[in-house]
């Protein structure tokens, strides 16, 4: 989804597309984490909590930040200036 963001898109469009991609990435990590948590409670096997912890750590590391946005999205110099002035 991030590769579909074009340089010619407006800054608002880039933010919207980045937000959608971030939500999808979060959901793809959240669903297995919830499944592992449910499996741990149902089976009384703590190994599944390790999977949950790893997935939560990955979710934390993938948390969107302005610096990541600037790196992952193709921005012009004017857009970078506009972001820092907001």
JSON list of C-alpha atoms in Angstrom, two decimals:
[
{"chain": "A", "resi": 1, "resn": "UNK", "atom": "CA", "xyz": [0.00, 0.00, 0.00]},
{"chain": "A", "resi": 2, "resn": "UNK", "atom": "CA", "xyz": [2.87, 2.36, 0.70]},
{"chain": "A", "resi": 3, "resn": "UNK", "atom": "CA", "xyz": [4.30, 1.80, -2.76]},
{"chain": "A", "resi": 4, "resn": "UNK", "atom": "CA", "xyz": [1.04, 3.12, -4.25]},
{"chain": "A", "resi": 5, "resn": "UNK", "atom": "CA", "xyz": [1.62, 6.57, -2.74]},
{"chain": "A", "resi": 6, "resn": "UNK", "atom": "CA", "xyz": [2.70, 8.82, -5.60]},
{"chain": "A", "resi": 7, "resn": "UNK", "atom": "CA", "xyz": [4.85, 11.91, -5.34]},
{"chain": "A", "resi": 8, "resn": "UNK", "atom": "CA", "xyz": [2.13, 13.80, -7.21]},
{"chain": "A", "resi": 9, "resn": "UNK", "atom": "CA", "xyz": [-0.52, 13.09, -4.55]},
{"chain": "A", "resi": 10, "resn": "UNK", "atom": "CA", "xyz": [-1.44, 15.93, -2.24]},
{"chain": "A", "resi": 11, "resn": "UNK", "atom": "CA", "xyz": [-0.15, 15.89, 1.31]},
{"chain": "A", "resi": 12, "resn": "UNK", "atom": "CA", "xyz": [-3.61, 15.09, 2.67]},
{"chain": "A", "resi": 13, "resn": "UNK", "atom": "CA", "xyz": [-3.92, 12.15, 0.28]},
{"chain": "A", "resi": 14, "resn": "UNK", "atom": "CA", "xyz": [-0.51, 10.89, 1.38]},
{"chain": "A", "resi": 15, "resn": "UNK", "atom": "CA", "xyz": [-1.53, 11.12, 5.03]},
{"chain": "A", "resi": 16, "resn": "UNK", "atom": "CA", "xyz": [-4.78, 9.24, 4.30]},
{"chain": "A", "resi": 17, "resn": "UNK", "atom": "CA", "xyz": [-3.03, 6.47, 2.36]},
{"chain": "A", "resi": 18, "resn": "UNK", "atom": "CA", "xyz": [-0.34, 6.18, 5.05]},
{"chain": "A", "resi": 19, "resn": "UNK", "atom": "CA", "xyz": [-3.03, 5.96, 7.72]},
{"chain": "A", "resi": 20, "resn": "UNK", "atom": "CA", "xyz": [-4.80, 3.18, 5.82]},
{"chain": "A", "resi": 21, "resn": "UNK", "atom": "CA", "xyz": [-1.56, 1.24, 5.39]},
{"chain": "A", "resi": 22, "resn": "UNK", "atom": "CA", "xyz": [-0.74, 1.65, 9.08]},
{"chain": "A", "resi": 23, "resn": "UNK", "atom": "CA", "xyz": [-4.18, 0.39, 10.09]},
{"chain": "A", "resi": 24, "resn": "UNK", "atom": "CA", "xyz": [-3.80, -2.67, 7.89]},
{"chain": "A", "resi": 25, "resn": "UNK", "atom": "CA", "xyz": [-0.34, -3.42, 9.30]},
{"chain": "A", "resi": 26, "resn": "UNK", "atom": "CA", "xyz": [-1.69, -3.05, 12.83]},
{"chain": "A", "resi": 27, "resn": "UNK", "atom": "CA", "xyz": [-4.64, -5.33, 12.14]},
{"chain": "A", "resi": 28, "resn": "UNK", "atom": "CA", "xyz": [-2.37, -7.97, 10.63]},
{"chain": "A", "resi": 29, "resn": "UNK", "atom": "CA", "xyz": [-0.39, -8.01, 13.88]},
{"chain": "A", "resi": 30, "resn": "UNK", "atom": "CA", "xyz": [-3.33, -7.58, 16.23]},
{"chain": "A", "resi": 31, "resn": "UNK", "atom": "CA", "xyz": [-5.41, -10.52, 15.01]},
{"chain": "A", "resi": 32, "resn": "UNK", "atom": "CA", "xyz": [-2.73, -13.18, 15.66]},
{"chain": "A", "resi": 33, "resn": "UNK", "atom": "CA", "xyz": [-1.93, -11.56, 19.02]},
{"chain": "A", "resi": 34, "resn": "UNK", "atom": "CA", "xyz": [-5.57, -11.85, 20.10]},
{"chain": "A", "resi": 35, "resn": "UNK", "atom": "CA", "xyz": [-5.70, -15.43, 18.82]},
{"chain": "A", "resi": 36, "resn": "UNK", "atom": "CA", "xyz": [-2.54, -16.33, 20.76]},
{"chain": "A", "resi": 37, "resn": "UNK", "atom": "CA", "xyz": [-3.95, -14.73, 23.91]},
{"chain": "A", "resi": 38, "resn": "UNK", "atom": "CA", "xyz": [-7.20, -16.67, 23.58]},
{"chain": "A", "resi": 39, "resn": "UNK", "atom": "CA", "xyz": [-5.25, -19.87, 22.93]},
{"chain": "A", "resi": 40, "resn": "UNK", "atom": "CA", "xyz": [-3.16, -19.26, 26.05]},
{"chain": "A", "resi": 41, "resn": "UNK", "atom": "CA", "xyz": [-6.23, -18.82, 28.22]},
{"chain": "A", "resi": 42, "resn": "UNK", "atom": "CA", "xyz": [-8.03, -21.82, 26.74]},
{"chain": "A", "resi": 43, "resn": "UNK", "atom": "CA", "xyz": [-5.09, -24.22, 26.84]},
{"chain": "A", "resi": 44, "resn": "UNK", "atom": "CA", "xyz": [-3.30, -22.91, 29.96]},
{"chain": "A", "resi": 45, "resn": "UNK", "atom": "CA", "xyz": [-0.12, -22.94, 27.90]},
{"chain": "A", "resi": 46, "resn": "UNK", "atom": "CA", "xyz": [2.06, -19.91, 28.60]},
{"chain": "A", "resi": 47, "resn": "UNK", "atom": "CA", "xyz": [4.04, -20.33, 25.39]},
{"chain": "A", "resi": 48, "resn": "UNK", "atom": "CA", "xyz": [1.24, -18.54, 23.57]},
{"chain": "A", "resi": 49, "resn": "UNK", "atom": "CA", "xyz": [1.80, -15.50, 25.79]},
{"chain": "A", "resi": 50, "resn": "UNK", "atom": "CA", "xyz": [5.33, -15.32, 24.40]},
{"chain": "A", "resi": 51, "resn": "UNK", "atom": "CA", "xyz": [3.83, -15.05, 20.91]},
{"chain": "A", "resi": 52, "resn": "UNK", "atom": "CA", "xyz": [1.50, -12.35, 22.18]},
{"chain": "A", "resi": 53, "resn": "UNK", "atom": "CA", "xyz": [4.38, -10.43, 23.73]},
{"chain": "A", "resi": 54, "resn": "UNK", "atom": "CA", "xyz": [6.44, -10.62, 20.54]},
{"chain": "A", "resi": 55, "resn": "UNK", "atom": "CA", "xyz": [3.52, -9.45, 18.42]},
{"chain": "A", "resi": 56, "resn": "UNK", "atom": "CA", "xyz": [2.80, -6.58, 20.82]},
{"chain": "A", "resi": 57, "resn": "UNK", "atom": "CA", "xyz": [6.45, -5.58, 20.64]},
{"chain": "A", "resi": 58, "resn": "UNK", "atom": "CA", "xyz": [6.24, -5.58, 16.84]},
{"chain": "A", "resi": 59, "resn": "UNK", "atom": "CA", "xyz": [3.11, -3.45, 17.02]},
{"chain": "A", "resi": 60, "resn": "UNK", "atom": "CA", "xyz": [4.92, -0.98, 19.26]},
{"chain": "A", "resi": 61, "resn": "UNK", "atom": "CA", "xyz": [7.90, -0.83, 16.91]},
{"chain": "A", "resi": 62, "resn": "UNK", "atom": "CA", "xyz": [5.61, -0.26, 13.90]},
{"chain": "A", "resi": 63, "resn": "UNK", "atom": "CA", "xyz": [3.74, 2.56, 15.67]},
{"chain": "A", "resi": 64, "resn": "UNK", "atom": "CA", "xyz": [3.49, 5.51, 13.25]},
{"chain": "A", "resi": 65, "resn": "UNK", "atom": "CA", "xyz": [5.70, 8.51, 13.92]},
{"chain": "A", "resi": 66, "resn": "UNK", "atom": "CA", "xyz": [6.39, 11.61, 11.89]},
{"chain": "A", "resi": 67, "resn": "UNK", "atom": "CA", "xyz": [9.98, 10.55, 11.27]},
{"chain": "A", "resi": 68, "resn": "UNK", "atom": "CA", "xyz": [8.81, 7.19, 9.87]},
{"chain": "A", "resi": 69, "resn": "UNK", "atom": "CA", "xyz": [6.25, 8.96, 7.71]},
{"chain": "A", "resi": 70, "resn": "UNK", "atom": "CA", "xyz": [8.97, 11.13, 6.18]},
{"chain": "A", "resi": 71, "resn": "UNK", "atom": "CA", "xyz": [11.10, 8.07, 5.41]},
{"chain": "A", "resi": 72, "resn": "UNK", "atom": "CA", "xyz": [8.38, 5.74, 4.12]},
{"chain": "A", "resi": 73, "resn": "UNK", "atom": "CA", "xyz": [6.42, 8.24, 2.01]},
{"chain": "A", "resi": 74, "resn": "UNK", "atom": "CA", "xyz": [7.86, 10.13, -0.96]},
{"chain": "A", "resi": 75, "resn": "UNK", "atom": "CA", "xyz": [7.67, 13.79, 0.03]},
{"chain": "A", "resi": 76, "resn": "UNK", "atom": "CA", "xyz": [8.78, 16.93, -1.73]},
{"chain": "A", "resi": 77, "resn": "UNK", "atom": "CA", "xyz": [10.83, 19.55, 0.09]},
{"chain": "A", "resi": 78, "resn": "UNK", "atom": "CA", "xyz": [7.80, 21.83, 0.29]},
{"chain": "A", "resi": 79, "resn": "UNK", "atom": "CA", "xyz": [5.74, 19.07, 1.93]},
{"chain": "A", "resi": 80, "resn": "UNK", "atom": "CA", "xyz": [8.51, 18.37, 4.46]},
{"chain": "A", "resi": 81, "resn": "UNK", "atom": "CA", "xyz": [8.58, 22.06, 5.32]},
{"chain": "A", "resi": 82, "resn": "UNK", "atom": "CA", "xyz": [4.78, 22.14, 5.63]},
{"chain": "A", "resi": 83, "resn": "UNK", "atom": "CA", "xyz": [4.80, 19.13, 7.96]},
{"chain": "A", "resi": 84, "resn": "UNK", "atom": "CA", "xyz": [7.35, 20.69, 10.28]},
{"chain": "A", "resi": 85, "resn": "UNK", "atom": "CA", "xyz": [5.43, 23.98, 10.35]},
{"chain": "A", "resi": 86, "resn": "UNK", "atom": "CA", "xyz": [2.15, 22.34, 11.42]}
]
